[in-house]
Tab-separated table of C-alpha atoms and ligand atoms in Angstrom:
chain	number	residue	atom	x	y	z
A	192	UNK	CA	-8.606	4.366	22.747
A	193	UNK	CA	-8.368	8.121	21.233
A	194	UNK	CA	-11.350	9.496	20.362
A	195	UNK	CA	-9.871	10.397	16.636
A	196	UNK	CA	-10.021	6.728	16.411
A	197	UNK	CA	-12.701	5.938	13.469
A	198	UNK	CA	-12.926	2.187	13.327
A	199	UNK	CA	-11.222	0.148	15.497
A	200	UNK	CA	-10.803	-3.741	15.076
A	201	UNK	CA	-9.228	-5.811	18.357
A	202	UNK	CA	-8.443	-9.418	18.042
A	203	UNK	CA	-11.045	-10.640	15.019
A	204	UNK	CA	-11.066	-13.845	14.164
A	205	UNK	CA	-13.505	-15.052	11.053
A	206	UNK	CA	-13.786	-18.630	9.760
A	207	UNK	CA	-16.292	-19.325	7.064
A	208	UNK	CA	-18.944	-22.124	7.960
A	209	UNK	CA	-17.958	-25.350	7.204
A	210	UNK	CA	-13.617	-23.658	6.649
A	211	UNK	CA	-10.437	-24.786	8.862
A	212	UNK	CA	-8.405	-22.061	7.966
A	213	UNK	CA	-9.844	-18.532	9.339
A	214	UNK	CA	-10.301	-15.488	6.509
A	215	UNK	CA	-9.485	-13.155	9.126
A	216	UNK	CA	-6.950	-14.316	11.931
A	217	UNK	CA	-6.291	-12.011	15.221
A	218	UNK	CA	-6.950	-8.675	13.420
A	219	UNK	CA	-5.788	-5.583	14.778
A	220	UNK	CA	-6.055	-2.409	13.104
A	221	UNK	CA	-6.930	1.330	14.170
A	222	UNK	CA	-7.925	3.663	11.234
A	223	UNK	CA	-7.735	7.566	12.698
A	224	UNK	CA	-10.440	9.815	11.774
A	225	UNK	CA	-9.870	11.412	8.383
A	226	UNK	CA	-7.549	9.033	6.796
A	227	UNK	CA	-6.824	7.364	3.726
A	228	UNK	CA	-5.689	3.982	4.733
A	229	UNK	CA	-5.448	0.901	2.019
A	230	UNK	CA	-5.391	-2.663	3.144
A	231	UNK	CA	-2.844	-4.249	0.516
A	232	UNK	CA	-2.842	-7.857	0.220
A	233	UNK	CA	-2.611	-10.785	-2.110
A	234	UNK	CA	-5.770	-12.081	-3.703
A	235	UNK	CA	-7.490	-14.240	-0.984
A	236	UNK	CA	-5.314	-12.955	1.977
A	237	UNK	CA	-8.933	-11.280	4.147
A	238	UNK	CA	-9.294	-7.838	2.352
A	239	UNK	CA	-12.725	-8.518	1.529
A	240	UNK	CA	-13.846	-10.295	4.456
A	241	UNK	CA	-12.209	-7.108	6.388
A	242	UNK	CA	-14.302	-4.650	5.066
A	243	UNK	CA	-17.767	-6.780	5.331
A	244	UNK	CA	-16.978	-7.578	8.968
A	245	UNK	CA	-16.670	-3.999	8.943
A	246	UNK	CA	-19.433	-3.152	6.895
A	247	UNK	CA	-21.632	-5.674	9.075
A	248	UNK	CA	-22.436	-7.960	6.344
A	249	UNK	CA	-20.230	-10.578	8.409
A	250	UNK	CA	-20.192	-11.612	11.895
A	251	UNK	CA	-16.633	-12.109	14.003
A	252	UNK	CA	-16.030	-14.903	15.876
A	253	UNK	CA	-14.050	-13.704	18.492
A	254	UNK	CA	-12.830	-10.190	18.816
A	255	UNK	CA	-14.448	-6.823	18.934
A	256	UNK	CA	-15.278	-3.703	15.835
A	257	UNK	CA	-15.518	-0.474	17.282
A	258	UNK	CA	-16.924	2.520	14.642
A	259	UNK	CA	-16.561	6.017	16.150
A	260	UNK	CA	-15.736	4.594	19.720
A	261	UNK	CA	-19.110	2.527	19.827
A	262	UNK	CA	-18.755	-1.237	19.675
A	263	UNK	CA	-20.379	-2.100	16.810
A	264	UNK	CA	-19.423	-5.890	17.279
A	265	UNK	CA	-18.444	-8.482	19.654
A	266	UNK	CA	-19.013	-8.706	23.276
A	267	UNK	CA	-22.852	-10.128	22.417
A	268	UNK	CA	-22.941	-6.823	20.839
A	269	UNK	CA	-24.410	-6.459	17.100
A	270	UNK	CA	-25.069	-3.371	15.393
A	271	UNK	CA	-26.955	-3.813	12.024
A	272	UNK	CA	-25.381	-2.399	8.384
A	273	UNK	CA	-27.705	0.597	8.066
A	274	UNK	CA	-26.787	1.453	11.531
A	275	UNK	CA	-22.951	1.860	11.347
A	276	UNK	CA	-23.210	5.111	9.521
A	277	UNK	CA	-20.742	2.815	6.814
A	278	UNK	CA	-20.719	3.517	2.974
A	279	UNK	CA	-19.325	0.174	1.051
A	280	UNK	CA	-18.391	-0.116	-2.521
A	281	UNK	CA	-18.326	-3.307	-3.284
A	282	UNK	CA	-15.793	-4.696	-6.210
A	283	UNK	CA	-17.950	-4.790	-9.098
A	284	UNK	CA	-20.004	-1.882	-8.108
A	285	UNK	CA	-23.270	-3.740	-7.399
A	286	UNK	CA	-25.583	-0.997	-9.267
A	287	UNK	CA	-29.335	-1.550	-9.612
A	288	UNK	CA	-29.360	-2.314	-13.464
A	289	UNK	CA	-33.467	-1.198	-13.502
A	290	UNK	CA	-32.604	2.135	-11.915
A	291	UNK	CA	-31.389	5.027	-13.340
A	292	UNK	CA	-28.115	6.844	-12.093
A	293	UNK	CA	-30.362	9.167	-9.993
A	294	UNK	CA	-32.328	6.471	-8.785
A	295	UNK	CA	-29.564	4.286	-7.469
A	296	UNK	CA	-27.560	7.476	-5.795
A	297	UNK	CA	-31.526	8.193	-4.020
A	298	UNK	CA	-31.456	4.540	-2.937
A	299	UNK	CA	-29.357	5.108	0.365
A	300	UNK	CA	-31.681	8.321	1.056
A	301	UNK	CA	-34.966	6.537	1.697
A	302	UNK	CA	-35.353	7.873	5.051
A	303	UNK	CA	-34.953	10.977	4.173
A	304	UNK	CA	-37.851	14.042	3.011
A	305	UNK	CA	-38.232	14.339	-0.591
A	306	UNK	CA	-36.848	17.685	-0.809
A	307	UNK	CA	-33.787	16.573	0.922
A	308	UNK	CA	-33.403	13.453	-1.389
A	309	UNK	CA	-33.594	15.585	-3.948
A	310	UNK	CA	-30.869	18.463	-2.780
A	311	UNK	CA	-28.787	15.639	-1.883
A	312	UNK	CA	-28.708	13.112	-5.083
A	313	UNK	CA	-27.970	17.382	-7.074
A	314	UNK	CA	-25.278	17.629	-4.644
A	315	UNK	CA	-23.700	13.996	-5.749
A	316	UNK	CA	-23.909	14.422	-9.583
A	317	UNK	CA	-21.827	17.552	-9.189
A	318	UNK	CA	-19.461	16.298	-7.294
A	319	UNK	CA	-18.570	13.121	-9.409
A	320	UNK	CA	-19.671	14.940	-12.688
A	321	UNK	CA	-22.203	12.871	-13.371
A	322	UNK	CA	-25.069	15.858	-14.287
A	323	UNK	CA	-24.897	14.922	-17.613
A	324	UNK	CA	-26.201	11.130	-17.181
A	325	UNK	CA	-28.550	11.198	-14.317
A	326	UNK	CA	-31.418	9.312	-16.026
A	327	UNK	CA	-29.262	7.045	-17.546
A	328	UNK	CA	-29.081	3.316	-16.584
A	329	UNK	CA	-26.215	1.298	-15.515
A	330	UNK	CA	-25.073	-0.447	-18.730
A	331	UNK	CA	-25.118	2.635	-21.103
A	332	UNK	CA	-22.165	4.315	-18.556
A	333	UNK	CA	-18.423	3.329	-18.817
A	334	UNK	CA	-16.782	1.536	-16.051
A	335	UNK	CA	-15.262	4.693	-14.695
A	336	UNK	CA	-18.666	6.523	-14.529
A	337	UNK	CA	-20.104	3.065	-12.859
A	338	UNK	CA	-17.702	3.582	-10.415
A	339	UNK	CA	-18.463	7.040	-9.795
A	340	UNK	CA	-22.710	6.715	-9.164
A	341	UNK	CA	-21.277	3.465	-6.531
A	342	UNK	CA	-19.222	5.959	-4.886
A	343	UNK	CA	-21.792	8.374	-5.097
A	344	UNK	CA	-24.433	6.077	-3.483
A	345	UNK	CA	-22.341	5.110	-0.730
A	346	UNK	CA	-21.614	8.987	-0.207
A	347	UNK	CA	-24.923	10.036	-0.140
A	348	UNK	CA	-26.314	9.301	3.523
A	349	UNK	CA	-23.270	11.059	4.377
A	350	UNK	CA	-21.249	8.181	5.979
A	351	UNK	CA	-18.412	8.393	8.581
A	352	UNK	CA	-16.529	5.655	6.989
A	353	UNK	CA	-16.340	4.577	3.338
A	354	UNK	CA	-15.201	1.442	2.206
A	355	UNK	CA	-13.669	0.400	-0.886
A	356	UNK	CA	-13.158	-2.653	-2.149
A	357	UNK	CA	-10.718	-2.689	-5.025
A	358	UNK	CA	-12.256	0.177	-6.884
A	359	UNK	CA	-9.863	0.183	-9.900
A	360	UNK	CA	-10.129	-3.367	-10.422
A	361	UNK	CA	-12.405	-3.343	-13.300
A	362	UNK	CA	-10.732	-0.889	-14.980
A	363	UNK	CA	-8.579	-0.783	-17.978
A	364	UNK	CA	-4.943	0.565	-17.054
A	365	UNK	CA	-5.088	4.036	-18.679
A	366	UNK	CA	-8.467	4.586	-16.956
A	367	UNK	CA	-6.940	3.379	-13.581
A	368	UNK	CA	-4.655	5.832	-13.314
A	369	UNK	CA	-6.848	9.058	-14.097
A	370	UNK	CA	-9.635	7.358	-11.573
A	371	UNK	CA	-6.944	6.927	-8.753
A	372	UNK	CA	-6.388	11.459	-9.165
A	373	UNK	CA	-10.229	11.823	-9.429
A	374	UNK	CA	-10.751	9.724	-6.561
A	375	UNK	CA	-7.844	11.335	-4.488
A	376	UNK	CA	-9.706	14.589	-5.580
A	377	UNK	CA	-13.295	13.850	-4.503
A	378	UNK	CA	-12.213	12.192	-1.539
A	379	UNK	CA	-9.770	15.085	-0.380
A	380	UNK	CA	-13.171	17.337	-1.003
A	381	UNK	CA	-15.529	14.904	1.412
A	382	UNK	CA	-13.584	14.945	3.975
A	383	UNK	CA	-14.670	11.556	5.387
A	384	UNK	CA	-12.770	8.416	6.564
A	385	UNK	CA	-11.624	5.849	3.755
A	386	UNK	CA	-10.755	2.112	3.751
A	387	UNK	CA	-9.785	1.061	0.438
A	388	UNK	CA	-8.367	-2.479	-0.093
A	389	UNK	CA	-6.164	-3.602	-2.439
A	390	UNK	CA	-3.529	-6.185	-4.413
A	391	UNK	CA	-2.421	-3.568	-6.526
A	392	UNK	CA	0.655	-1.914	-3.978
A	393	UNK	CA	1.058	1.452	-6.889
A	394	UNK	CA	-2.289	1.912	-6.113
A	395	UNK	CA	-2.071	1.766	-2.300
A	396	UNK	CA	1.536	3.824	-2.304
A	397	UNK	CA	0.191	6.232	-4.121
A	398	UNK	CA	-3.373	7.429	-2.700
A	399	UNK	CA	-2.655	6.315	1.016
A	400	UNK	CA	-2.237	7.967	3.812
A	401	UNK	CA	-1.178	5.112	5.594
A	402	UNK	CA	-0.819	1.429	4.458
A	403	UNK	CA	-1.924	-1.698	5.907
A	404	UNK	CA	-0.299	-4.583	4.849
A	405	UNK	CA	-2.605	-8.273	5.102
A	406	UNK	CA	-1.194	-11.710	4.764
A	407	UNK	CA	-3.106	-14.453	5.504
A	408	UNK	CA	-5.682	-13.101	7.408
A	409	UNK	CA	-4.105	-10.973	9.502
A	410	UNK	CA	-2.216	-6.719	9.232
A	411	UNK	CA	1.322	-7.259	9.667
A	412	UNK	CA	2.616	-3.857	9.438
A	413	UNK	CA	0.886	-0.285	9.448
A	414	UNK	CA	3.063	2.486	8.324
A	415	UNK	CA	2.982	5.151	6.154
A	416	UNK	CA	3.727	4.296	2.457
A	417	UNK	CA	7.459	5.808	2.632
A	418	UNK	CA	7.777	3.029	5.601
A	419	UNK	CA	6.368	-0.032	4.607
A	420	UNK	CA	8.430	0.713	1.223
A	421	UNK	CA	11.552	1.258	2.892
A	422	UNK	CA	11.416	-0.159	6.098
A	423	UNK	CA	9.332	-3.074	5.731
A	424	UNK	CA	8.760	-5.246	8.782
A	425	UNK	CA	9.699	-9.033	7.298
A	426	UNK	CA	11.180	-10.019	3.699
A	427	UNK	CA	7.994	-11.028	2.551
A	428	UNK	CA	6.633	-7.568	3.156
A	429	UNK	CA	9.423	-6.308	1.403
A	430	UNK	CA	8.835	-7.996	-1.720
A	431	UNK	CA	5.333	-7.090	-1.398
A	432	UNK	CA	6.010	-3.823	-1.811
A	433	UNK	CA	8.198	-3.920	-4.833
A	434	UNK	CA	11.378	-5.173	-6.485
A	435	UNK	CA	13.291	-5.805	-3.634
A	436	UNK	CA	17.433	-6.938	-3.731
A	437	UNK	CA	19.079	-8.273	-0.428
A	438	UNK	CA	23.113	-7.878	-0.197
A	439	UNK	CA	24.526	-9.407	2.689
A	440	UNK	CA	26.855	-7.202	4.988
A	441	UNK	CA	29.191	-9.058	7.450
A	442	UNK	CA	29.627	-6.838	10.676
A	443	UNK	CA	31.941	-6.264	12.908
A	444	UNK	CA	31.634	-4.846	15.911
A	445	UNK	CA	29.522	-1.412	15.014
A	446	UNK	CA	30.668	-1.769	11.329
A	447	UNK	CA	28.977	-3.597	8.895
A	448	UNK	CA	30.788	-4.167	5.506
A	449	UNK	CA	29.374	-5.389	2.209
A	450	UNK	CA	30.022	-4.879	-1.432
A	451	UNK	CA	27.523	-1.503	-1.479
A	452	UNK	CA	29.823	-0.538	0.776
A	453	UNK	CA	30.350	0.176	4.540
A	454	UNK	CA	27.936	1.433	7.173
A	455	UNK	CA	27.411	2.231	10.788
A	456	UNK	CA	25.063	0.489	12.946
A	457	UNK	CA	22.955	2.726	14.752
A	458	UNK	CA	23.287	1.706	18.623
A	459	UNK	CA	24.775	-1.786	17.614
A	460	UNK	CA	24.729	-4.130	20.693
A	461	UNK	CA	22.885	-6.884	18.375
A	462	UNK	CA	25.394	-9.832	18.677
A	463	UNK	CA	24.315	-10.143	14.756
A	464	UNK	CA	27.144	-11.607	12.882
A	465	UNK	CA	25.261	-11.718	9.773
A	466	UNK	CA	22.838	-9.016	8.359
A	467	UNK	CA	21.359	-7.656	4.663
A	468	UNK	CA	20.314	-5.145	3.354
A	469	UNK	CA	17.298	-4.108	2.119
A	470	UNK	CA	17.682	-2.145	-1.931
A	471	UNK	CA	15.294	-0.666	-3.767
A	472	UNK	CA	15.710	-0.141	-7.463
A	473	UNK	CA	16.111	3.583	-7.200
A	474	UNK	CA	18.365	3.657	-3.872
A	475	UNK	CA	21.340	2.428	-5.999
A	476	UNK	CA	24.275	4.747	-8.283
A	477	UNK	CA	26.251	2.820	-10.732
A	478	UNK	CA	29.682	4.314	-11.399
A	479	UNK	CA	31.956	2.874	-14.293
A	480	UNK	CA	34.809	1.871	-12.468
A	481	UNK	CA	37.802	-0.839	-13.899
A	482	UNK	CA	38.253	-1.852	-9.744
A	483	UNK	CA	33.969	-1.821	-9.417
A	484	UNK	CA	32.806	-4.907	-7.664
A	485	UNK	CA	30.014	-5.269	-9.718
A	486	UNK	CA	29.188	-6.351	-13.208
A	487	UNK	CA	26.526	-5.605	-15.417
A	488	UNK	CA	24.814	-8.628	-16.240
A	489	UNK	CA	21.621	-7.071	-17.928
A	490	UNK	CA	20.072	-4.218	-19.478
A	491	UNK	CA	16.207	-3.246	-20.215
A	492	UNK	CA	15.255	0.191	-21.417
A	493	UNK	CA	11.788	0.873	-20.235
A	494	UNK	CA	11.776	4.822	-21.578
A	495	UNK	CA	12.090	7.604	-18.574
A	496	UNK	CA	15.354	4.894	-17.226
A	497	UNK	CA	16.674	2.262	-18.008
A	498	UNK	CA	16.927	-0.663	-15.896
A	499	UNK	CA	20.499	-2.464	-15.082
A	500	UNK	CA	21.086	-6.222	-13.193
A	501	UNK	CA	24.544	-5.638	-11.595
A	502	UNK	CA	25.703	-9.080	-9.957
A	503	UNK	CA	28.242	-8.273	-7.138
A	504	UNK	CA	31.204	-9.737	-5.717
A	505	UNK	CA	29.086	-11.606	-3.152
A	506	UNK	CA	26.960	-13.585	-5.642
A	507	UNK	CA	23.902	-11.066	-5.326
A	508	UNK	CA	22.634	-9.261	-8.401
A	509	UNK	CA	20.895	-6.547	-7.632
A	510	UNK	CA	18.273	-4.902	-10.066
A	511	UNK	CA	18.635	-0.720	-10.196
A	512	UNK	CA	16.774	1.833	-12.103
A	513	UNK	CA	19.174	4.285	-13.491
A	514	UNK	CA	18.504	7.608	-15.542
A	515	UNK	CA	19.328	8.243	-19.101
A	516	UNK	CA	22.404	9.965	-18.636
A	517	UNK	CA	24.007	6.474	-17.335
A	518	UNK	CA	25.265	4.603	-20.416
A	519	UNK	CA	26.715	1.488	-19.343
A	520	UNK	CA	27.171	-2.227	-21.852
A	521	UNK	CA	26.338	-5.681	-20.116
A	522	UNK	CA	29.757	-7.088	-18.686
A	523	UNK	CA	31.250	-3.646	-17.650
A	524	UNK	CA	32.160	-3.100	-14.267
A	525	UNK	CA	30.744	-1.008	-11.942
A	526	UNK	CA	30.928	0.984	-8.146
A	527	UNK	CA	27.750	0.364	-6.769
A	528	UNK	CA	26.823	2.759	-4.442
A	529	UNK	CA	23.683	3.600	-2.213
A	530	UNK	CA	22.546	7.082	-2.410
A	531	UNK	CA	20.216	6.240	0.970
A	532	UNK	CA	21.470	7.781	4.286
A	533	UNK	CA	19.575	4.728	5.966
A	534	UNK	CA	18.629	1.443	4.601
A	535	UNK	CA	16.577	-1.472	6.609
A	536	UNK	CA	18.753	-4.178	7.445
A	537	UNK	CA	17.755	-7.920	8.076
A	538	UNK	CA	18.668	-10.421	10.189
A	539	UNK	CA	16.618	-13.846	9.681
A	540	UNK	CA	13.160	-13.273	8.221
A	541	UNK	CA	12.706	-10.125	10.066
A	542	UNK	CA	13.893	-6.266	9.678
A	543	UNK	CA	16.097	-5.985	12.861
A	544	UNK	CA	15.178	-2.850	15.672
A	545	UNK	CA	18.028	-0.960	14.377
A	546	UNK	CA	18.431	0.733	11.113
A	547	UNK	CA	21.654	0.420	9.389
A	548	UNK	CA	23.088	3.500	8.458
A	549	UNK	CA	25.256	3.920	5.814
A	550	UNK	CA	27.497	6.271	5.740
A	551	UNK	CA	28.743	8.436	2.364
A	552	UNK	CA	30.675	6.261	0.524
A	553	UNK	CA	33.259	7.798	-1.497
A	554	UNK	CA	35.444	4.558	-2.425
A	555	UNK	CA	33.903	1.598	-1.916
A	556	UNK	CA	35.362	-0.810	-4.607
A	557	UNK	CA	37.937	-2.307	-2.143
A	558	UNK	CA	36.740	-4.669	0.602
A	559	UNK	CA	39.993	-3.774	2.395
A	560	UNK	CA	39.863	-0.182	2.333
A	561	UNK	CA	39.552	0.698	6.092
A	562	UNK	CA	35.956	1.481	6.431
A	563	UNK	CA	34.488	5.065	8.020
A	564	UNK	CA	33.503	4.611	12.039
A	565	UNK	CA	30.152	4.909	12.846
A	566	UNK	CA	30.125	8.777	13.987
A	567	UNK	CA	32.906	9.963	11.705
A	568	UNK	CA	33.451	12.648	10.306
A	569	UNK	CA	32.831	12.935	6.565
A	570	UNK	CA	36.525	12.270	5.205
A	571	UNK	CA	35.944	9.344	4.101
A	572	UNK	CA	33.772	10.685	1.494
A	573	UNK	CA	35.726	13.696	0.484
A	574	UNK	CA	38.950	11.647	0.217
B	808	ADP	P1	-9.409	-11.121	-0.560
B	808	ADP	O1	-10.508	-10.125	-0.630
B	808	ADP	O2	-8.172	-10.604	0.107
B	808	ADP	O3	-9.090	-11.723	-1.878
B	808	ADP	P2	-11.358	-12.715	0.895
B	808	ADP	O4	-11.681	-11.954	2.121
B	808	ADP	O5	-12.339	-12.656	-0.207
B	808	ADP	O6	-9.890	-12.320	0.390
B	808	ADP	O7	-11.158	-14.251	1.265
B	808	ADP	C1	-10.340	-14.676	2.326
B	808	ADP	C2	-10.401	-16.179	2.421
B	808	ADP	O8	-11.714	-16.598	2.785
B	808	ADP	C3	-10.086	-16.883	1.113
B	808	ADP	O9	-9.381	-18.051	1.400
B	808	ADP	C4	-11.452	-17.209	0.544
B	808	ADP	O10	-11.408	-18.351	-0.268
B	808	ADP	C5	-12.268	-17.449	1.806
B	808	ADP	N1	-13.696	-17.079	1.637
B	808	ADP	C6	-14.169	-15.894	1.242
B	808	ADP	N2	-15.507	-15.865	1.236
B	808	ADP	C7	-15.894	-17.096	1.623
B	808	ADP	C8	-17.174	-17.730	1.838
B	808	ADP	N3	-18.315	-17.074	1.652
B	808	ADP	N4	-17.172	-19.020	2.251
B	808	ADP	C9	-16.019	-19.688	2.472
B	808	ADP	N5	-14.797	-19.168	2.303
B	808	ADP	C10	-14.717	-17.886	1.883
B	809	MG	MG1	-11.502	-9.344	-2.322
C-alpha cells in the first residue's frame, strides 16, 4: 500500500442482523490523500453503510478498513469513532437543536483547552461565513447554513478524512448548485481528504476528483469523472452516468462499420463479430443531408440547445444535444457524425479492453463507401 493512501477498504462484507442480502459486498476501494472522491450510487445500493463502516459506527464482517495506513478494522482489530481522526456529515445534518451554532461547532472540541476551543470554533465561522449567526439555534438557519455549522463541526477537530453523506440532498435545486461551488471552495481551502456519496451523478461529475461508482453493495469502477462518463466499465454504468445511446457496428477484420460511421480498432485481435458503441448526447453532429442515414424523429428545445432523437438506418435512435445554430424539422434527414476521436465500444454487457477509434469521417452516409484503414492517412476526411 502507498503511504498517500488515506483510507483503504479490502474485501468488506456487511450484512445487517437478521438480512440475507449484504449492504456492502466485497468492497474495495483506495481513496489517495487529498482527494475529492464521490461514491455515486442508486438509493439503497451501500453508500451509507460505506461511510459508517468507515466512520466506525458499523462493524465489517469480513474484510479489513485501513485510515492513514493503520488498520482501523478487521483482523480482531477495532478502532473506536473518536479515534479515526474521521469527520462525518450525516444526511440530514444531525445538529443539536438545544445548542446554538457555536455550541454545536465546540461540540467535537471537548478535549481541547478553552482558549483553543475558542480560537478554533472563530476560525470555523469565518470560514463557512457563519459570524453573523453564531448564537443562533438550529431551526432559525436555512438549510444551506445547516449544512454549513455540520460541516463546520465535523471540520473542527481537524480531521484527516471527511465524510459526506449526500450533503445537497435537502436542498432545494437553486440552492444545490451555489452549495456544490461553496463547498468545492471551502474544501479546496482545508485541504483535507473527502468522501462524499451520492445518487445525484451532476453532483459527483462535477465536484470529484475521482468517482466511485456502487451497485449493489459493491465499487464497480473508479475513474476519474471524464472516464466513468466516457469510458464506463459495463452498460449499466453507462446509463448511470447519463443519457446513454448504443449503435451497433459490425466489424471486420480491424474495421468496424456502423451508421455513425467507420472506425479503426485499436490493436484488434478480439474475434468480436459484433460490437456498439457507446454515444453521449454531446459526442454527436447532425448534418442536413438528402442521402443522411438518419431521421429526425423528435425535437425538444431546452434553451442553451436543443435536443434532437435521430433514429438511424439500424433501428437505433439516438438522442443528441445540438446548439442553436442547428435548425433541423422532425422527419428530415440527417449525417450523423461523431465529433469523438475515441468512443468506448461494447461487446456483451461489458466495455471491451480496446477502445474503438473512430476515425474523421468526412462521408459517412453510404454503408458502401470503402471505409478509411485503421492507420490512414487523413484523405478520407478531406475528400
Ligand atoms: P444507500 O445509502 O446507498 O441508499 P444504505 O447503505 O443505506 O444505502 O443501505 C444499503 C442496504 O442496506 C439497503 O438495502 C438497506 O435497506 C439496507 N439497510 C440499511 N440500514 C439497515 C439497517 N440498519 N438494518 C437492515 N438493513 C439496512
Ligand atoms: Mg444513504
Amino acid at each position: 500500500m502507498s503511504e498517500t493512501c488515506a483510507v483503504r477498504l479490502a474485501g468488506v462484507w456487511k450484512w445487517y442482523r437478521g438480512t440475507v442480502v449484504p449492504a456492502v459486498r466485497d468492497l474495495w476501494l483506495d481513496v489517495r490523500a487529498g482527494e475529492l472522491l464521490a461514491i455515486l450510487g442508486p438509493s439503497g445500493c451501500g453508500k451509507t453503510t460505506t461511510l459508517r463502516l468507515i466512520a466506525g459506527l458499523e462493524r465489517p464482517d469480513t474484510g479489513a478498513i485501513e485510515i492513514g495506513g493503520r488498520v482501523v478494522a478487521g483482523g480482531g482489530r477495532f478502532v473506536p469513532p473518536e479515534e479515526r481522526g474521521v469527520g462525518l456529515v450525516f444526511q440530514d445534518y444531525a445538529l443539536f437543536p438545544h445548542l446554538t451554532v457555536e455550541e454545536n461547532i465546540a461540540f467535537g472540541l471537548r478535549g481541547f483547552a478553552r482558549q483553543e476551543r475558542a480560537r478554533r470554533v472563530q476560525e470555523l465561522l469565518a470560514l463557512t461565513g457563519l459570524e453573523a449567526f453564531r448564537t443562533r439555534y438550529p431551526h432559525q438557519l436555512s438549510g444551506g447554513q445547516q449544512q454549513r455549522v455540520a460541516i463546520a463541526r465535523a471540520l473542527a477537530p481537524h480531521p484527516a478524512v471527511l465524510l459526506l453523506d449526500e450533503p445537497f440532498a435537502n436542498l432545494d435545486a437553486e440552492l444545490r448548485l451555489r452549495m456544490r461551488e461553496e463547498l468545492r471552495r471551502l474544501l479546496r481551502d482545508v485541504g483535507v481528504t473527502v468522501i462524499l456519496v451520492t445518487h445525484d451523478r451532476d453532483e459527483a461529475l462535477a465536484l470529484a476528483d475521482r468517482v466511485a461508482v456502487m451497485l449493489e453493495g459493491t465499487v464497480v469502477q473508479v475513474d476519474t469523472p471524464e472516464r466513468v462518463y466516457h469510458e464506463p466499465r459495463t452498460r449499466e454504468v453507462a446509463r448511470l452516468l447519463g443519457q446513454a445511446s448504443f449503435v451497433p457496428a459490425r466489424v471486420l477484420g480491424r474495421l468496424g462499420r456502423s451508421d455513425i460511421g467507420s472506425f479503426a480498432l485499436e490493436g484488434a485481435e478480439e474475434p468480436t463479430e459484433q460490437v456498439e458503441l457507446l454515444l453521449r448526447p454531446r459526442d454527436v453532429v447532425l448534418e442536413r443531408h438528402p442521402e443522411g442515414l438518419g431521421v429526425v424523429v423528435d425535437r425538444r428545445f431546452v434553451g442553451a440547445e436543443t435536443i434532437y432523437r435521430v433514429l438511424l438506418r439500424c433501428g437505433i435512435t439516438v438522442e443528441t444535444s445540438q446548439p442553436p445554430s442547428v435548425e433541423l424539422a422532425i422527419g428530415e434527414r440527417v449525417e450523423v457524425r461523431c465529433n469523438r476521436a475515441r468512443v468506448a465500444a461494447f461487446a456483451g454487457d461489458e466495455r471491451i479492453g480496446l477502445a474503438a477509434l473512430l476515425e474523421r469521417l468526412g462521408r459517412t452516409r453510404s454503408a458502401d463507401t470503402e471505409a478509411p484503414v485503421a492507420g490512414g492517412t487523413d484523405g478520407a476526411a478531406a475528400s
